[in-house]
Amino acid sequence: MVEHLRQKFHKEANGLFKLRHKNIVRTIDFFKENDTIYYVMDYINGPSLGKFLKTTAGGVLSEDKAFEFFLQLCDALSYIHKKKMLHLDVKPDNILIDESGENVFLIDFGLSKQYDEANGENTSELTGRTPGYSPIEQDENKIQHFTPATDIYALGA
């Protein structure tokens, strides 16, 4: 099982390393050391959208700022979907705001999956779900095939 998880992590790191989008945190390197695989990502000096909303904005963004962030995230999701990848955990805590407050970055691809448009993801197993952001069928583990609709639902939520 440990070797299976190592291989899965290596595959994830390799996939993330290939992603190059202005609104996705960049993976700079990945390597194996002491029988463990690591990856190195850009440091985004700013809070998550979740923390920002709880502490700074009193739970509210202006309509203009929300729309600006939404468009950036739509572009990032469109990019990964074109690469046949799904995030599967889009939520405010997985979105970082940069120090300027002008740009957002999608992070935490730990649940991400590659998919095939014809057959979808060939598993219905998913360990992480976030109430309020995951579609009902994901919460109830009733998804036979994952599609971009899961990420789009979560972004809307």
Short mmCIF file of C-alpha atoms in Angstrom, two decimals:
data_model
loop_
_atom_site.label_atom_id
_atom_site.label_comp_id
_atom_site.label_asym_id
_atom_site.label_seq_id
_atom_site.Cartn_x
_atom_site.Cartn_y
_atom_site.Cartn_z
CA MET A 1 0.00 0.00 0.00
CA VAL A 2 2.84 2.41 0.84
CA GLU A 3 4.42 1.77 -2.54
CA HIS A 4 1.07 2.32 -4.27
CA LEU A 5 0.68 5.67 -2.47
CA ARG A 6 4.24 6.64 -3.41
CA GLN A 7 3.54 5.91 -7.05
CA LYS A 8 0.27 7.87 -6.88
CA PHE A 9 2.04 10.86 -5.29
CA HIS A 10 4.79 10.71 -7.93
CA LYS A 11 2.18 10.65 -10.71
CA GLU A 12 0.40 13.64 -9.10
CA ALA A 13 3.68 15.57 -8.75
CA ASN A 14 4.58 14.87 -12.35
CA GLY A 15 1.15 16.05 -13.52
CA LEU A 16 1.35 19.23 -11.45
CA PHE A 17 4.85 19.94 -12.72
CA LYS A 18 3.44 20.16 -16.26
CA LEU A 19 0.73 22.68 -15.32
CA ARG A 20 1.64 26.23 -16.30
CA HIS A 21 -1.17 28.70 -15.71
CA LYS A 22 -1.08 32.14 -14.11
CA ASN A 23 -3.83 31.18 -11.60
CA ILE A 24 -2.53 27.75 -10.57
CA VAL A 25 0.25 27.52 -8.02
CA ARG A 26 3.35 26.45 -9.91
CA THR A 27 5.22 23.25 -9.07
CA ILE A 28 8.91 24.02 -9.47
CA ASP A 29 10.47 20.63 -8.81
CA PHE A 30 9.79 17.17 -7.48
CA PHE A 31 12.29 14.65 -6.23
CA LYS A 32 12.77 11.48 -4.21
CA GLU A 33 14.88 11.61 -1.05
CA ASN A 34 15.12 9.12 1.84
CA ASP A 35 12.54 6.89 0.14
CA THR A 36 10.01 9.75 0.15
CA ILE A 37 8.79 11.87 -2.77
CA TYR A 38 8.59 15.65 -2.34
CA TYR A 39 7.50 18.47 -4.55
CA VAL A 40 8.40 22.14 -4.34
CA MET A 41 5.85 24.83 -5.19
CA ASP A 42 5.87 28.59 -5.47
CA TYR A 43 5.16 30.38 -2.22
CA ILE A 44 2.08 32.60 -2.43
CA ASN A 45 2.32 35.26 0.25
CA GLY A 46 -1.32 35.80 1.07
CA PRO A 47 -4.30 34.22 2.77
CA SER A 48 -6.68 31.63 1.46
CA LEU A 49 -9.97 33.03 0.22
CA GLY A 50 -11.62 31.22 3.14
CA LYS A 51 -9.41 32.91 5.73
CA PHE A 52 -9.73 36.28 3.99
CA LEU A 53 -13.52 36.08 4.08
CA LYS A 54 -13.55 35.07 7.76
CA THR A 55 -11.02 37.61 9.02
CA THR A 56 -10.61 40.52 6.64
CA ALA A 57 -13.72 40.99 4.56
CA GLY A 58 -16.31 40.14 7.19
CA GLY A 59 -17.51 37.34 4.92
CA VAL A 60 -18.16 39.57 1.90
CA LEU A 61 -16.33 40.55 -1.27
CA SER A 62 -17.44 43.41 -3.46
CA GLU A 63 -19.34 42.26 -6.52
CA ASP A 64 -16.53 43.50 -8.79
CA LYS A 65 -13.81 41.68 -6.81
CA ALA A 66 -15.86 38.47 -6.60
CA PHE A 67 -16.42 38.56 -10.37
CA GLU A 68 -12.72 39.24 -11.02
CA PHE A 69 -11.70 36.25 -8.86
CA PHE A 70 -14.43 34.09 -10.40
CA LEU A 71 -13.16 34.77 -13.93
CA GLN A 72 -9.59 33.91 -12.92
CA LEU A 73 -10.76 30.62 -11.40
CA CYS A 74 -12.92 29.82 -14.46
CA ASP A 75 -9.82 30.28 -16.62
CA ALA A 76 -7.73 28.02 -14.34
CA LEU A 77 -10.38 25.29 -14.30
CA SER A 78 -10.86 25.52 -18.06
CA TYR A 79 -7.10 25.04 -18.44
CA ILE A 80 -6.94 21.91 -16.28
CA HIS A 81 -10.10 20.48 -17.86
CA LYS A 82 -8.51 20.87 -21.31
CA LYS A 83 -5.59 18.86 -19.89
CA LYS A 84 -8.11 16.13 -18.94
CA MET A 85 -7.62 16.81 -15.24
CA LEU A 86 -10.17 17.47 -12.49
CA HIS A 87 -9.47 19.27 -9.22
CA LEU A 88 -12.37 17.76 -7.20
CA ASP A 89 -11.89 19.98 -4.15
CA VAL A 90 -12.58 23.56 -5.24
CA LYS A 91 -13.42 25.58 -2.12
CA PRO A 92 -12.34 28.89 -0.54
CA ASP A 93 -9.59 27.22 1.50
CA ASN A 94 -8.00 25.89 -1.73
CA ILE A 95 -7.81 29.33 -3.31
CA LEU A 96 -4.99 31.68 -2.33
CA ILE A 97 -5.05 35.45 -2.79
CA ASP A 98 -1.70 37.05 -3.58
CA GLU A 99 -0.21 39.86 -1.53
CA SER A 100 -1.56 42.51 -3.92
CA GLY A 101 -5.11 41.22 -3.49
CA GLU A 102 -5.54 41.18 -7.27
CA ASN A 103 -4.86 37.55 -8.20
CA VAL A 104 -6.09 34.18 -6.99
CA PHE A 105 -4.37 30.81 -7.27
CA LEU A 106 -5.92 27.38 -7.25
CA ILE A 107 -4.00 25.07 -4.89
CA ASP A 108 -4.23 21.60 -3.33
CA PHE A 109 -4.56 19.10 -6.12
CA GLY A 110 -4.45 16.19 -3.66
CA LEU A 111 -7.81 14.82 -4.81
CA SER A 112 -7.30 15.63 -8.49
CA LYS A 113 -7.83 12.94 -11.09
CA GLN A 114 -7.12 12.41 -14.73
CA TYR A 115 -10.23 11.56 -16.68
CA ASP A 116 -11.34 10.26 -20.02
CA GLU A 117 -14.27 12.09 -21.64
CA ALA A 118 -15.66 8.87 -23.09
CA ASN A 119 -15.49 6.82 -19.91
CA GLY A 120 -14.93 9.38 -17.16
CA GLU A 121 -12.74 8.54 -14.19
CA ASN A 122 -12.99 4.80 -13.73
CA THR A 123 -13.48 4.90 -9.98
CA SER A 124 -16.24 6.01 -7.68
CA GLU A 125 -13.93 6.16 -4.66
CA LEU A 126 -13.14 9.59 -3.31
CA THR A 127 -11.80 10.17 0.18
CA GLY A 128 -12.32 13.92 0.53
CA ARG A 129 -15.57 15.82 0.38
CA THR A 130 -16.36 19.32 1.53
CA PRO A 131 -19.97 19.87 2.58
CA GLY A 132 -21.46 22.89 0.86
CA TYR A 133 -19.00 22.72 -2.05
CA SER A 134 -19.12 19.11 -3.25
CA PRO A 135 -22.12 18.17 -5.39
CA ILE A 136 -24.61 15.89 -3.65
CA GLU A 137 -23.62 12.87 -5.71
CA GLN A 138 -19.98 13.37 -4.67
CA ASP A 139 -20.95 13.73 -1.01
CA GLU A 140 -22.94 10.52 -1.23
CA ASN A 141 -20.15 8.76 -3.17
CA LYS A 142 -22.57 8.03 -6.02
CA ILE A 143 -20.44 9.32 -8.90
CA GLN A 144 -19.72 6.59 -11.43
CA HIS A 145 -17.65 8.82 -13.71
CA PHE A 146 -16.13 12.17 -12.82
CA THR A 147 -16.52 15.06 -15.25
CA PRO A 148 -15.70 18.80 -15.21
CA ALA A 149 -19.25 19.38 -13.92
CA THR A 150 -18.03 18.47 -10.41
CA ASP A 151 -15.50 21.34 -10.40
CA ILE A 152 -17.95 23.75 -12.02
CA TYR A 153 -20.55 22.99 -9.34
CA ALA A 154 -18.00 23.57 -6.58
CA LEU A 155 -16.85 26.86 -8.10
CA GLY A 156 -20.44 28.05 -8.26
CA ALA A 157 -20.98 27.06 -4.62
#
